[in-house]
Amino acid sequence: MLPTRYLSSATALLFIWTIAVRAGQSGKFVLINHTPYEWAQVSSSDDQMESWSFPSVIPAGAVQTVNVEWDEADFDKQAESGAEVVYALMGTSNSFQLQARAPSSGFTLQALLHNIATVGNPQGSTINLGWNTNGTTAFVLAGKEGEFASSNPPTNWMQSSLSTIGSRQLRSIAMPGSHDAGMSVITGKTAFVDADDVLTQTGSIASQLTFGSRYFDIRPVIASGVFKTGHYSDISIVGWQGADGQAISDIINEINAFTASNAELIVLNLSHDLNTDSGYGALTQTDWNNLLQQLTGINHLFVAPNPTSVDLTSMTLGQFIGNGQAAVLVITQPSGSISLGSFATQGFYTYSQYNAYNSYSDTDSLSTMVSDQINKMKTVRTSPTSQLFLLSWTLTQGAGDIIDGTSILDLANEADSALSSDFPGAYTSTTFPNILYIDNFASSDATALAMAVNANT
């Protein structure tokens, strides 16, 4: 080929472009083998893939990360790109195939369960795992033969798992949770904030429920006389800044629509209450009475035996939903001193009755957060019946992030991507979190990991 200086400008640009596009999209494929069986590679093949090299053996309990890169050379047809690798679970008759595919809609990774079934995924079905360019895509398989759990859990994952976890106390079960759950929209805001600084979710409570979240951080505020969720901070010099999110009335409707066909346990934790109409003070007793009265519109509020003194975390999952009905717990954690009064016998509880250790890392550094949360988990959760532990897998936006345009959701995506790679190797059968707590609950990945924990503890 002639040197570039002898080519026309247009041809030279085409030449340079052709060389550049040969390097295709790449990302990490995390394989989480939380079964008691070794995975042995049976076969592997690929067509027009720059990188598709999988280990011959993935030990039981191991997490392996594989780099996947597509070949996007200009003369290659995207639809012809693809790859497969088959793994057999040693000592069983089970096997599955991991696939790379390139339909017209874009690249994707998937799992064909050609000789295995998991909760919600029958034998022969295909699980679409998606594709995250320069990020992480995960496949989770956990549990033992006949009781496998995997990526793509069913919407009613708790009800579907009752046979294995129904007899366990809540403090011996893992579930996924949503941080600042109502902040997927802005329905009102102060002067000096924008969406980057207040949105923590991209989907409504209804969406988060569908993806499997069961613990919701609800921060009630009064805004223009209406109860909403909110995200506010008291900033030096400028004072209180923030925004309102979903209305409480909408959240009630979405929960009721979900529980009409899904007999799941749902926990709402009410905290960080503010009256933005009255100097940003805490809600008064009257305000709380009005809020709780509105929340009585939630169907399936669960009234426990001895409701004013019961330790909810010592009750089993089956006691809540074993009768085939949903159960909703409303936990109150007011900023001031309030009394539940008659609401204490209507499905409303104090925080001490669902006492979760909750200490966020207050950092935008991923490595610092991961180390901090795992160390706290190991300190608090020394046995399966230790105090309930909330793993706050969240990054906190700092001043530097605001200046350089890094949003809360940008940080959330960074943290969520690391959940699949950094968390699975950190828990044991005796030391594990009860709540996997994240921002941007926009997939069922955290739910699959919670089910993996439950299958191995």
Coordinates of C-alpha atoms in Angstrom, one line a residue, residues 88-423:
A88 CA -20.7 -28.6 31.9
L89 CA -21.3 -28.7 35.7
M90 CA -19.1 -31.6 36.8
G91 CA -20.9 -34.4 38.7
T92 CA -24.2 -33.5 37.2
S93 CA -26.0 -33.8 33.8
N94 CA -26.3 -30.0 33.6
S95 CA -24.7 -27.7 31.0
F96 CA -25.2 -24.4 29.4
Q97 CA -23.9 -22.3 26.6
L98 CA -22.8 -18.7 26.7
Q99 CA -23.2 -16.8 23.5
A100 CA -22.1 -13.5 21.8
R101 CA -24.6 -12.3 19.2
A102 CA -24.8 -9.2 16.9
P103 CA -28.3 -8.6 15.8
S104 CA -29.2 -5.4 13.9
S105 CA -30.1 -3.8 17.2
G106 CA -26.6 -4.1 18.6
F107 CA -24.2 -6.5 20.4
T108 CA -25.5 -8.7 23.1
L109 CA -24.3 -11.6 25.4
Q110 CA -26.7 -14.3 26.4
A111 CA -27.0 -17.7 28.1
L112 CA -28.7 -20.7 26.5
L113 CA -29.9 -23.1 29.2
H114 CA -30.0 -26.0 26.9
N115 CA -29.5 -28.6 29.6
I116 CA -30.3 -26.8 32.8
A117 CA -33.3 -25.0 34.4
T118 CA -33.2 -22.2 37.0
V119 CA -35.8 -20.4 39.1
G120 CA -38.0 -18.7 36.5
N121 CA -36.0 -19.9 33.5
P122 CA -37.0 -23.3 32.1
Q123 CA -34.6 -25.7 30.4
G124 CA -34.1 -24.6 26.7
S125 CA -34.7 -20.9 27.4
T126 CA -32.3 -18.1 26.5
I127 CA -31.4 -15.4 29.0
N128 CA -30.5 -12.1 27.4
L129 CA -27.7 -10.6 29.5
G130 CA -27.2 -7.4 27.5
W131 CA -24.0 -5.7 26.6
N132 CA -22.2 -2.9 28.4
T133 CA -19.4 -1.3 26.3
N134 CA -16.3 -0.7 28.4
G135 CA -18.3 -2.0 31.4
T136 CA -19.4 -5.2 32.9
T137 CA -21.9 -7.8 31.9
A138 CA -22.5 -10.7 34.3
F139 CA -23.9 -14.2 34.3
V140 CA -24.8 -15.6 37.7
L141 CA -25.5 -19.3 38.4
A142 CA -26.0 -20.4 42.0
G143 CA -27.4 -23.1 44.1
K144 CA -27.5 -26.9 43.8
E145 CA -29.1 -29.3 41.2
G146 CA -32.8 -28.9 41.2
E147 CA -32.7 -25.5 43.0
F148 CA -30.5 -23.4 40.7
A149 CA -30.9 -19.6 40.6
S150 CA -29.5 -17.4 37.9
S151 CA -29.5 -14.2 36.1
N152 CA -33.0 -13.1 34.9
P153 CA -34.9 -14.0 38.1
P154 CA -38.7 -14.0 38.0
T155 CA -40.6 -10.9 39.0
N156 CA -42.0 -12.7 42.1
W157 CA -38.6 -14.0 43.1
M158 CA -39.4 -14.3 46.8
Q159 CA -42.6 -16.3 46.2
S160 CA -40.7 -18.5 43.8
S161 CA -38.0 -19.1 46.4
L162 CA -40.2 -19.9 49.4
S163 CA -39.4 -23.6 49.3
T164 CA -35.7 -22.8 50.1
I165 CA -35.9 -19.5 52.1
G166 CA -39.4 -19.4 53.5
S167 CA -38.4 -20.9 56.8
R168 CA -35.6 -18.4 57.3
Q169 CA -35.7 -15.2 59.5
L170 CA -35.4 -11.9 57.6
R171 CA -32.0 -11.5 59.2
S172 CA -30.9 -14.7 57.4
I173 CA -32.1 -13.6 54.0
A174 CA -30.6 -11.2 51.4
M175 CA -32.8 -8.9 49.3
P176 CA -32.0 -6.0 46.9
G177 CA -32.9 -2.4 47.9
S178 CA -33.2 1.0 46.3
H179 CA -31.4 4.1 47.6
D180 CA -33.4 7.4 47.4
A181 CA -36.0 5.3 45.6
G182 CA -38.4 8.1 44.7
M183 CA -35.9 10.2 42.8
S184 CA -36.4 9.1 39.2
V185 CA -38.1 12.3 38.2
I186 CA -38.1 16.0 39.2
T187 CA -41.5 17.4 40.1
G188 CA -40.1 20.6 41.7
K189 CA -36.7 22.0 42.6
T190 CA -34.7 24.8 44.1
A191 CA -32.8 27.4 42.0
F192 CA -29.2 26.0 42.2
V193 CA -29.6 22.3 41.3
D194 CA -30.1 20.3 38.2
A195 CA -30.9 16.7 37.4
D196 CA -27.3 15.6 37.7
D197 CA -27.3 16.5 41.4
V198 CA -30.6 15.0 42.5
L199 CA -31.7 12.0 40.4
T200 CA -30.6 8.7 41.9
Q201 CA -32.9 6.4 39.9
T202 CA -33.9 6.1 36.2
G203 CA -37.0 4.1 36.8
S204 CA -40.1 4.6 39.0
I205 CA -41.0 2.5 42.1
A206 CA -43.0 0.3 39.8
S207 CA -40.0 -0.3 37.6
Q208 CA -37.8 -1.0 40.5
L209 CA -40.3 -3.5 41.9
T210 CA -40.4 -5.3 38.6
F211 CA -36.6 -5.6 38.6
G212 CA -36.8 -7.2 42.1
S213 CA -36.1 -4.4 44.6
R214 CA -37.9 -5.1 47.9
Y215 CA -36.4 -2.5 50.3
F216 CA -37.1 1.2 49.4
D217 CA -35.5 4.3 50.9
I218 CA -38.5 6.7 50.9
R219 CA -37.7 10.3 51.9
P220 CA -41.0 12.1 52.5
V221 CA -41.3 15.9 52.0
I222 CA -44.2 18.4 52.0
A223 CA -44.0 20.4 48.8
S224 CA -46.7 22.8 47.8
G225 CA -49.0 21.1 50.3
V226 CA -48.4 17.6 48.8
F227 CA -46.5 14.6 50.2
K228 CA -43.7 13.7 47.8
T229 CA -40.3 12.1 47.9
G230 CA -37.4 14.4 48.0
H231 CA -33.6 14.8 47.8
Y232 CA -32.4 17.9 49.8
S233 CA -29.2 19.1 51.4
D234 CA -28.4 22.1 53.5
I235 CA -25.6 23.9 51.7
S236 CA -23.4 26.5 53.3
I237 CA -24.1 30.1 52.1
V238 CA -27.0 29.1 49.7
G239 CA -29.0 27.1 52.2
W240 CA -31.3 24.2 51.4
Q241 CA -31.1 22.9 47.9
G242 CA -32.7 19.9 46.2
A243 CA -35.7 18.6 44.4
D244 CA -38.9 16.7 44.7
G245 CA -39.4 13.3 43.1
Q246 CA -42.4 10.9 42.9
A247 CA -45.5 11.8 44.8
I248 CA -46.5 9.5 47.6
S249 CA -49.9 9.0 46.0
D250 CA -48.2 7.7 42.8
I251 CA -46.0 5.3 44.9
I252 CA -49.1 3.9 46.7
N253 CA -50.8 3.3 43.4
E254 CA -47.7 1.6 41.9
I255 CA -47.2 -0.7 45.0
N256 CA -50.9 -1.7 44.9
A257 CA -50.7 -2.5 41.2
F258 CA -47.6 -4.7 41.8
T259 CA -49.0 -6.6 44.8
A260 CA -52.3 -7.3 43.0
S261 CA -50.4 -10.0 41.1
N262 CA -47.2 -10.5 43.1
A263 CA -47.3 -11.9 46.6
E264 CA -44.0 -10.4 47.7
L265 CA -42.6 -8.8 50.9
I266 CA -42.0 -5.0 50.4
V267 CA -40.3 -2.8 53.0
L268 CA -40.6 1.0 52.9
N269 CA -38.2 2.9 55.1
L270 CA -39.4 6.5 55.7
S271 CA -36.6 8.9 56.7
H272 CA -35.1 12.3 56.1
D273 CA -38.5 14.0 56.4
L274 CA -38.7 17.7 55.5
N275 CA -41.4 20.4 55.2
T276 CA -40.1 22.4 52.2
D277 CA -43.1 24.7 52.6
S278 CA -42.1 25.7 56.2
G279 CA -38.4 26.4 56.5
Y280 CA -37.2 22.9 55.7
G281 CA -38.0 21.7 59.2
A282 CA -38.8 18.2 60.2
L283 CA -42.4 17.0 59.8
T284 CA -44.5 17.6 62.9
Q285 CA -46.6 15.0 64.7
T286 CA -49.6 16.3 62.7
D287 CA -47.7 16.0 59.4
W288 CA -46.7 12.5 60.2
N289 CA -50.3 11.6 61.1
N290 CA -51.4 12.9 57.8
L291 CA -48.7 11.1 55.9
L292 CA -49.4 7.8 57.6
Q293 CA -53.1 8.2 57.0
Q294 CA -52.4 8.6 53.3
L295 CA -50.2 5.5 53.4
T296 CA -53.0 3.4 54.9
G297 CA -54.1 3.4 51.2
I298 CA -51.5 0.7 50.6
N299 CA -53.0 -2.7 50.2
H300 CA -51.6 -5.6 52.2
L301 CA -50.1 -3.6 55.1
F302 CA -48.8 -6.4 57.4
V303 CA -49.9 -6.3 61.0
A304 CA -47.5 -8.6 63.0
P305 CA -48.3 -10.4 66.2
N306 CA -47.6 -8.0 69.1
P307 CA -47.1 -5.2 66.6
T308 CA -45.8 -2.6 69.0
S309 CA -42.9 -4.8 70.3
V310 CA -42.2 -7.4 67.6
D311 CA -38.7 -7.7 66.2
L312 CA -39.6 -8.0 62.5
T313 CA -36.2 -9.3 61.6
S314 CA -36.7 -12.4 63.7
M315 CA -39.8 -13.4 61.8
T316 CA -39.5 -15.8 58.8
L317 CA -40.3 -14.9 55.2
G318 CA -43.0 -17.5 55.3
Q319 CA -44.8 -15.7 58.1
F320 CA -45.1 -12.7 55.9
I321 CA -46.0 -14.2 52.5
G322 CA -46.4 -17.9 53.0
N323 CA -50.2 -17.6 52.8
G324 CA -49.9 -16.4 49.2
Q325 CA -50.7 -12.8 50.0
A326 CA -48.3 -9.9 49.6
A327 CA -47.0 -8.1 52.8
V328 CA -45.9 -4.4 53.0
L329 CA -44.0 -3.1 56.0
V330 CA -43.8 0.6 56.6
I331 CA -40.8 1.5 58.8
T332 CA -40.7 5.0 60.3
Q333 CA -37.4 6.8 61.1
P334 CA -38.5 10.3 61.8
S335 CA -36.0 13.3 62.1
G336 CA -37.9 14.4 65.2
S337 CA -39.7 12.7 68.0
I338 CA -43.1 11.4 67.0
S339 CA -45.5 8.7 68.2
L340 CA -47.2 6.2 65.9
G341 CA -50.3 6.1 68.1
S342 CA -53.0 4.0 66.6
F343 CA -51.0 3.5 63.4
A344 CA -48.7 1.1 65.4
T345 CA -51.4 -1.6 65.0
Q346 CA -52.1 -0.9 61.3
G347 CA -48.8 -2.0 59.7
F348 CA -46.5 0.8 60.7
Y349 CA -43.4 0.2 62.8
T350 CA -40.5 2.0 64.4
Y351 CA -37.0 1.7 63.1
S352 CA -35.9 -0.3 66.1
Q353 CA -38.3 -3.1 65.0
Y354 CA -36.5 -3.4 61.7
N355 CA -33.1 -2.4 62.9
A356 CA -30.7 -2.5 60.0
Y357 CA -27.1 -1.4 60.3
N358 CA -26.8 1.4 57.7
S359 CA -23.6 3.3 57.3
Y360 CA -22.7 4.7 53.9
S361 CA -19.1 5.4 52.9
D362 CA -19.6 9.1 51.9
T363 CA -17.1 8.9 49.1
D364 CA -16.9 9.1 45.3
S365 CA -14.0 6.6 45.2
L366 CA -15.1 3.2 44.1
S367 CA -12.2 1.3 45.8
T368 CA -12.7 3.2 49.1
M369 CA -16.4 2.4 49.1
V370 CA -15.9 -1.3 48.3
S371 CA -13.3 -1.7 51.0
D372 CA -15.3 0.2 53.6
Q373 CA -18.6 -1.6 53.0
I374 CA -17.1 -5.1 53.0
N375 CA -15.1 -4.4 56.1
K376 CA -18.2 -3.1 57.9
M377 CA -20.1 -6.2 56.8
K378 CA -17.5 -8.5 58.2
T379 CA -17.5 -6.6 61.5
V380 CA -21.3 -6.5 61.9
R381 CA -22.4 -9.8 60.3
T382 CA -20.4 -12.4 62.3
S383 CA -23.2 -15.0 62.0
P384 CA -26.4 -15.5 59.9
T385 CA -28.5 -14.2 62.8
S386 CA -26.5 -11.1 63.5
Q387 CA -28.0 -7.6 63.2
L388 CA -29.6 -6.9 59.9
F389 CA -26.9 -5.3 57.6
L390 CA -27.5 -2.9 54.7
L391 CA -24.6 -3.0 52.2
S392 CA -24.6 0.6 51.0
W393 CA -23.1 0.1 47.5
T394 CA -23.4 3.7 46.6
L395 CA -21.0 6.5 45.7
T396 CA -21.6 10.1 47.0
Q397 CA -21.3 13.0 44.6
G398 CA -18.6 15.5 45.8
A399 CA -18.0 19.1 44.9
G400 CA -15.4 18.0 42.3
D401 CA -18.0 15.8 40.6
I402 CA -20.4 18.6 40.4
I403 CA -17.8 20.9 38.8
D404 CA -16.7 18.3 36.2
G405 CA -20.2 17.2 35.4
T406 CA -20.1 13.8 37.0
S407 CA -23.7 13.0 37.9
I408 CA -25.1 10.9 40.7
L409 CA -26.3 8.4 38.0
D410 CA -22.7 8.3 36.5
L411 CA -21.4 7.3 39.9
A412 CA -24.3 4.8 40.3
N413 CA -23.4 3.1 37.0
E414 CA -19.8 2.8 38.1
A415 CA -20.8 1.3 41.4
D416 CA -23.4 -1.0 40.0
S417 CA -21.0 -2.3 37.4
A418 CA -18.6 -3.2 40.2
L419 CA -21.2 -5.0 42.2
S420 CA -21.0 -8.1 40.0
S421 CA -17.2 -8.2 40.0
D422 CA -16.3 -7.1 43.6
F423 CA -19.1 -8.3 45.8

